[in-house]
PDB file of C-alpha atoms in Angstrom:
ATOM      1  CA  UNK U   1     -12.783   2.034  38.237  1.00  0.00           C
ATOM      2  CA  UNK U   2      -9.819  -0.176  37.314  1.00  0.00           C
ATOM      3  CA  UNK U   3      -9.573  -1.486  33.744  1.00  0.00           C
ATOM      4  CA  UNK U   4      -7.300  -4.437  33.169  1.00  0.00           C
ATOM      5  CA  UNK U   5      -4.728  -4.122  30.339  1.00  0.00           C
ATOM      6  CA  UNK U   6      -6.100  -7.233  28.608  1.00  0.00           C
ATOM      7  CA  UNK U   7      -9.603  -5.736  28.605  1.00  0.00           C
ATOM      8  CA  UNK U   8      -8.278  -2.509  27.061  1.00  0.00           C
ATOM      9  CA  UNK U   9      -6.371  -4.429  24.384  1.00  0.00           C
ATOM     10  CA  UNK U  10      -9.447  -6.531  23.601  1.00  0.00           C
ATOM     11  CA  UNK U  11     -11.495  -3.345  23.262  1.00  0.00           C
ATOM     12  CA  UNK U  12      -8.894  -1.879  20.898  1.00  0.00           C
ATOM     13  CA  UNK U  13      -8.839  -5.046  18.775  1.00  0.00           C
ATOM     14  CA  UNK U  14     -12.654  -5.022  18.584  1.00  0.00           C
ATOM     15  CA  UNK U  15     -12.653  -1.387  17.415  1.00  0.00           C
ATOM     16  CA  UNK U  16     -10.038  -2.184  14.770  1.00  0.00           C
ATOM     17  CA  UNK U  17     -12.138  -5.097  13.491  1.00  0.00           C
ATOM     18  CA  UNK U  18     -15.192  -2.831  13.247  1.00  0.00           C
ATOM     19  CA  UNK U  19     -13.274  -0.109  11.349  1.00  0.00           C
ATOM     20  CA  UNK U  20     -11.719  -2.590   8.905  1.00  0.00           C
ATOM     21  CA  UNK U  21     -15.082  -4.285   8.355  1.00  0.00           C
ATOM     22  CA  UNK U  22     -16.729  -0.946   7.576  1.00  0.00           C
ATOM     23  CA  UNK U  23     -14.004  -0.064   5.069  1.00  0.00           C
ATOM     24  CA  UNK U  24     -14.309  -3.415   3.328  1.00  0.00           C
ATOM     25  CA  UNK U  25     -18.107  -3.200   3.272  1.00  0.00           C
ATOM     26  CA  UNK U  26     -17.901   0.296   1.804  1.00  0.00           C
ATOM     27  CA  UNK U  27     -15.670  -0.923  -0.975  1.00  0.00           C
ATOM     28  CA  UNK U  28     -17.801  -3.998  -1.658  1.00  0.00           C
ATOM     29  CA  UNK U  29     -20.887  -1.809  -2.006  1.00  0.00           C
ATOM     30  CA  UNK U  30     -19.146   0.276  -4.688  1.00  0.00           C
ATOM     31  CA  UNK U  31     -17.723  -2.675  -6.579  1.00  0.00           C
ATOM     32  CA  UNK U  32     -19.734  -4.264  -9.380  1.00  0.00           C
ATOM     33  CA  UNK U  33     -20.318  -7.962  -8.776  1.00  0.00           C
ATOM     34  CA  UNK U  34     -18.299 -10.312 -10.937  1.00  0.00           C
ATOM     35  CA  UNK U  35     -16.456  -7.701 -12.987  1.00  0.00           C
ATOM     36  CA  UNK U  36     -12.685  -7.785 -12.625  1.00  0.00           C
ATOM     37  CA  UNK U  37     -10.899  -4.461 -12.282  1.00  0.00           C
ATOM     38  CA  UNK U  38      -8.060  -3.685 -14.675  1.00  0.00           C
ATOM     39  CA  UNK U  39      -5.351  -1.068 -14.591  1.00  0.00           C
ATOM     40  CA  UNK U  40      -2.580  -0.575 -17.110  1.00  0.00           C
ATOM     41  CA  UNK U  41       1.024  -0.724 -15.968  1.00  0.00           C
ATOM     42  CA  UNK U  42       4.277   0.313 -17.630  1.00  0.00           C
ATOM     43  CA  UNK U  43       7.278  -1.962 -18.045  1.00  0.00           C
ATOM     44  CA  UNK U  44      10.745  -0.470 -17.715  1.00  0.00           C
ATOM     45  CA  UNK U  45      13.562  -2.958 -17.748  1.00  0.00           C
ATOM     46  CA  UNK U  46      12.298  -5.797 -15.581  1.00  0.00           C
ATOM     47  CA  UNK U  47      10.177  -3.534 -13.376  1.00  0.00           C
ATOM     48  CA  UNK U  48       6.429  -2.962 -13.470  1.00  0.00           C
ATOM     49  CA  UNK U  49       5.200   0.558 -12.643  1.00  0.00           C
ATOM     50  CA  UNK U  50       1.606   1.433 -11.838  1.00  0.00           C
ATOM     51  CA  UNK U  51       0.015   4.861 -11.386  1.00  0.00           C
ATOM     52  CA  UNK U  52      -2.514   5.177  -8.558  1.00  0.00           C
ATOM     53  CA  UNK U  53      -4.108   8.111  -6.749  1.00  0.00           C
ATOM     54  CA  UNK U  54      -3.134   8.680  -3.125  1.00  0.00           C
ATOM     55  CA  UNK U  55      -5.060  11.323  -1.201  1.00  0.00           C
ATOM     56  CA  UNK U  56      -6.177  12.860  -4.519  1.00  0.00           C
ATOM     57  CA  UNK U  57      -2.632  13.075  -5.900  1.00  0.00           C
ATOM     58  CA  UNK U  58      -1.080  10.926  -8.635  1.00  0.00           C
ATOM     59  CA  UNK U  59       1.519   8.489  -7.303  1.00  0.00           C
ATOM     60  CA  UNK U  60       3.684   5.841  -8.912  1.00  0.00           C
ATOM     61  CA  UNK U  61       4.106   2.352  -7.434  1.00  0.00           C
ATOM     62  CA  UNK U  62       6.133  -0.719  -8.308  1.00  0.00           C
ATOM     63  CA  UNK U  63       4.380  -4.079  -8.551  1.00  0.00           C
ATOM     64  CA  UNK U  64       6.654  -6.461  -6.665  1.00  0.00           C
ATOM     65  CA  UNK U  65       5.497 -10.066  -6.341  1.00  0.00           C
ATOM     66  CA  UNK U  66       8.555 -10.796  -4.188  1.00  0.00           C
ATOM     67  CA  UNK U  67       7.656  -8.182  -1.571  1.00  0.00           C
ATOM     68  CA  UNK U  68       5.720  -9.751   1.291  1.00  0.00           C
ATOM     69  CA  UNK U  69       4.012  -6.479   2.269  1.00  0.00           C
ATOM     70  CA  UNK U  70       2.852  -3.305   0.509  1.00  0.00           C
ATOM     71  CA  UNK U  71       4.842  -0.194   1.396  1.00  0.00           C
ATOM     72  CA  UNK U  72       4.788   3.587   1.086  1.00  0.00           C
ATOM     73  CA  UNK U  73       7.793   5.837   1.522  1.00  0.00           C
ATOM     74  CA  UNK U  74       7.250   7.657   4.805  1.00  0.00           C
ATOM     75  CA  UNK U  75       9.748  10.315   3.680  1.00  0.00           C
ATOM     76  CA  UNK U  76       7.042  11.456   1.220  1.00  0.00           C
ATOM     77  CA  UNK U  77       4.252  11.578   3.834  1.00  0.00           C
ATOM     78  CA  UNK U  78       3.981  15.356   3.842  1.00  0.00           C
ATOM     79  CA  UNK U  79       3.830  15.558   0.021  1.00  0.00           C
ATOM     80  CA  UNK U  80       0.940  13.062  -0.097  1.00  0.00           C
ATOM     81  CA  UNK U  81      -0.878  14.027   3.094  1.00  0.00           C
ATOM     82  CA  UNK U  82      -0.597  10.792   5.062  1.00  0.00           C
ATOM     83  CA  UNK U  83       0.888  10.261   8.483  1.00  0.00           C
ATOM     84  CA  UNK U  84       3.143   7.676  10.040  1.00  0.00           C
ATOM     85  CA  UNK U  85       4.169   6.945  13.592  1.00  0.00           C
ATOM     86  CA  UNK U  86       7.843   7.922  13.921  1.00  0.00           C
ATOM     87  CA  UNK U  87       8.359   6.124  17.221  1.00  0.00           C
ATOM     88  CA  UNK U  88       6.188   3.078  16.606  1.00  0.00           C
ATOM     89  CA  UNK U  89       7.992   0.410  14.620  1.00  0.00           C
ATOM     90  CA  UNK U  90       5.872  -2.631  13.841  1.00  0.00           C
ATOM     91  CA  UNK U  91       8.713  -4.775  12.573  1.00  0.00           C
ATOM     92  CA  UNK U  92      11.608  -4.896  10.171  1.00  0.00           C
ATOM     93  CA  UNK U  93      11.850  -5.811   6.529  1.00  0.00           C
ATOM     94  CA  UNK U  94      14.774  -6.798   4.345  1.00  0.00           C
ATOM     95  CA  UNK U  95      14.737  -5.354   0.844  1.00  0.00           C
ATOM     96  CA  UNK U  96      16.808  -3.676  -1.833  1.00  0.00           C
ATOM     97  CA  UNK U  97      18.192  -1.157   0.689  1.00  0.00           C
ATOM     98  CA  UNK U  98      18.960  -3.723   3.379  1.00  0.00           C
ATOM     99  CA  UNK U  99      17.075  -4.027   6.664  1.00  0.00           C
ATOM    100  CA  UNK U 100      14.693  -1.178   7.492  1.00  0.00           C
ATOM    101  CA  UNK U 101      11.943  -0.483  10.015  1.00  0.00           C
ATOM    102  CA  UNK U 102       8.252  -0.779   9.211  1.00  0.00           C
ATOM    103  CA  UNK U 103       6.004   1.944  10.609  1.00  0.00           C
ATOM    104  CA  UNK U 104       2.263   2.255  10.970  1.00  0.00           C
ATOM    105  CA  UNK U 105       0.627   4.574   8.411  1.00  0.00           C
ATOM    106  CA  UNK U 106      -2.637   6.515   8.764  1.00  0.00           C
ATOM    107  CA  UNK U 107      -4.697   8.909   6.632  1.00  0.00           C
ATOM    108  CA  UNK U 108      -3.727   7.100   3.446  1.00  0.00           C
ATOM    109  CA  UNK U 109      -6.585   6.999   0.939  1.00  0.00           C
ATOM    110  CA  UNK U 110      -5.860   5.087  -2.249  1.00  0.00           C
ATOM    111  CA  UNK U 111      -8.241   5.432  -5.187  1.00  0.00           C
ATOM    112  CA  UNK U 112      -7.753   2.583  -7.590  1.00  0.00           C
ATOM    113  CA  UNK U 113      -9.475  -0.210  -9.369  1.00  0.00           C
ATOM    114  CA  UNK U 114     -12.876   1.517  -9.419  1.00  0.00           C
ATOM    115  CA  UNK U 115     -13.186   1.595  -5.651  1.00  0.00           C
ATOM    116  CA  UNK U 116     -12.139   4.782  -3.882  1.00  0.00           C
ATOM    117  CA  UNK U 117     -12.028   3.413  -0.341  1.00  0.00           C
ATOM    118  CA  UNK U 118     -10.308   0.146  -1.222  1.00  0.00           C
ATOM    119  CA  UNK U 119      -8.570  -1.037   1.923  1.00  0.00           C
ATOM    120  CA  UNK U 120      -4.929  -1.702   1.132  1.00  0.00           C
ATOM    121  CA  UNK U 121      -2.816  -2.244   4.246  1.00  0.00           C
ATOM    122  CA  UNK U 122       0.347  -0.256   3.624  1.00  0.00           C
ATOM    123  CA  UNK U 123       3.282   0.012   5.980  1.00  0.00           C
ATOM    124  CA  UNK U 124       5.622   2.966   6.037  1.00  0.00           C
ATOM    125  CA  UNK U 125       9.266   2.389   5.253  1.00  0.00           C
ATOM    126  CA  UNK U 126      12.209   4.470   4.100  1.00  0.00           C
ATOM    127  CA  UNK U 127      12.401   3.837   0.357  1.00  0.00           C
ATOM    128  CA  UNK U 128      15.272   6.288  -0.225  1.00  0.00           C
ATOM    129  CA  UNK U 129      17.685   3.601  -1.425  1.00  0.00           C
ATOM    130  CA  UNK U 130      15.104   2.239  -3.861  1.00  0.00           C
ATOM    131  CA  UNK U 131      14.293   5.724  -5.157  1.00  0.00           C
ATOM    132  CA  UNK U 132      17.988   6.618  -5.484  1.00  0.00           C
ATOM    133  CA  UNK U 133      18.461   3.470  -7.555  1.00  0.00           C
ATOM    134  CA  UNK U 134      15.405   4.210  -9.723  1.00  0.00           C
ATOM    135  CA  UNK U 135      16.151   7.917 -10.220  1.00  0.00           C
ATOM    136  CA  UNK U 136      19.170   7.241 -12.380  1.00  0.00           C
ATOM    137  CA  UNK U 137      17.197   5.075 -14.836  1.00  0.00           C
ATOM    138  CA  UNK U 138      13.467   5.375 -14.286  1.00  0.00           C
ATOM    139  CA  UNK U 139      11.327   7.423 -11.939  1.00  0.00           C
ATOM    140  CA  UNK U 140      10.709   8.004  -8.241  1.00  0.00           C
ATOM    141  CA  UNK U 141       7.999   5.873  -6.596  1.00  0.00           C
ATOM    142  CA  UNK U 142       5.780   6.397  -3.591  1.00  0.00           C
ATOM    143  CA  UNK U 143       5.481   2.735  -2.827  1.00  0.00           C
ATOM    144  CA  UNK U 144       5.423  -0.960  -3.544  1.00  0.00           C
ATOM    145  CA  UNK U 145       2.374  -3.146  -4.174  1.00  0.00           C
ATOM    146  CA  UNK U 146       3.405  -6.395  -2.538  1.00  0.00           C
ATOM    147  CA  UNK U 147       2.176  -9.959  -2.577  1.00  0.00           C
ATOM    148  CA  UNK U 148      -0.093  -9.351   0.444  1.00  0.00           C
ATOM    149  CA  UNK U 149      -2.314  -7.107  -1.682  1.00  0.00           C
ATOM    150  CA  UNK U 150      -1.847  -9.080  -4.902  1.00  0.00           C
ATOM    151  CA  UNK U 151      -2.839 -12.411  -3.333  1.00  0.00           C
ATOM    152  CA  UNK U 152      -5.828 -10.983  -1.436  1.00  0.00           C
ATOM    153  CA  UNK U 153      -7.086  -9.271  -4.603  1.00  0.00           C
ATOM    154  CA  UNK U 154      -6.764 -12.345  -6.811  1.00  0.00           C
ATOM    155  CA  UNK U 155      -4.345 -10.417  -8.996  1.00  0.00           C
ATOM    156  CA  UNK U 156      -3.421 -11.599 -12.470  1.00  0.00           C
ATOM    157  CA  UNK U 157      -0.511  -9.893 -14.181  1.00  0.00           C
ATOM    158  CA  UNK U 158      -1.011  -9.895 -17.953  1.00  0.00           C
ATOM    159  CA  UNK U 159       2.409  -9.003 -19.340  1.00  0.00           C
ATOM    160  CA  UNK U 160       1.300  -9.113 -22.964  1.00  0.00           C
ATOM    161  CA  UNK U 161      -1.553  -6.600 -22.479  1.00  0.00           C
ATOM    162  CA  UNK U 162       0.339  -4.780 -19.685  1.00  0.00           C
ATOM    163  CA  UNK U 163      -2.603  -4.974 -17.298  1.00  0.00           C
ATOM    164  CA  UNK U 164      -2.993  -5.785 -13.629  1.00  0.00           C
ATOM    165  CA  UNK U 165      -6.331  -7.561 -13.269  1.00  0.00           C
ATOM    166  CA  UNK U 166      -7.989  -7.919  -9.851  1.00  0.00           C
ATOM    167  CA  UNK U 167     -10.508 -10.734  -9.735  1.00  0.00           C
ATOM    168  CA  UNK U 168     -11.825 -10.187  -6.168  1.00  0.00           C
TER     169      UNK U 168
END
């Protein structure tokens, strides 16, 4: 039987919608209604650092309101047990290290904000330049929490209390 390419793509999109919906529903079931989630961050210079758990291992992230997407360093994939598609670029991004490719990431489980299966869409990118820059003054990071996550989560950054508050 012949299957048209558009039918196959539609089927794939439908499956993706189902998987994402299940992940979001799982998180919503765990989350207490109406109670914002708070996590303390550290300030070093003008940078905000946040500790999260990725695949049951502590990982440091930067909160970057100027980053349009959330990223993880695919060079650290083996250390944290996630995978990325080496030959499947999904776009390019311009950041502190110049223009770099974005890659799809799988098997990335982030436990944060009182909800273990919180769906945070991360892209893989080479963050070597960022980490080289940070290593001399601060600490190595696994990733960047960008404005895509912050906006969707209703994030409030309380600089005085040093807390990231998620209202949704």
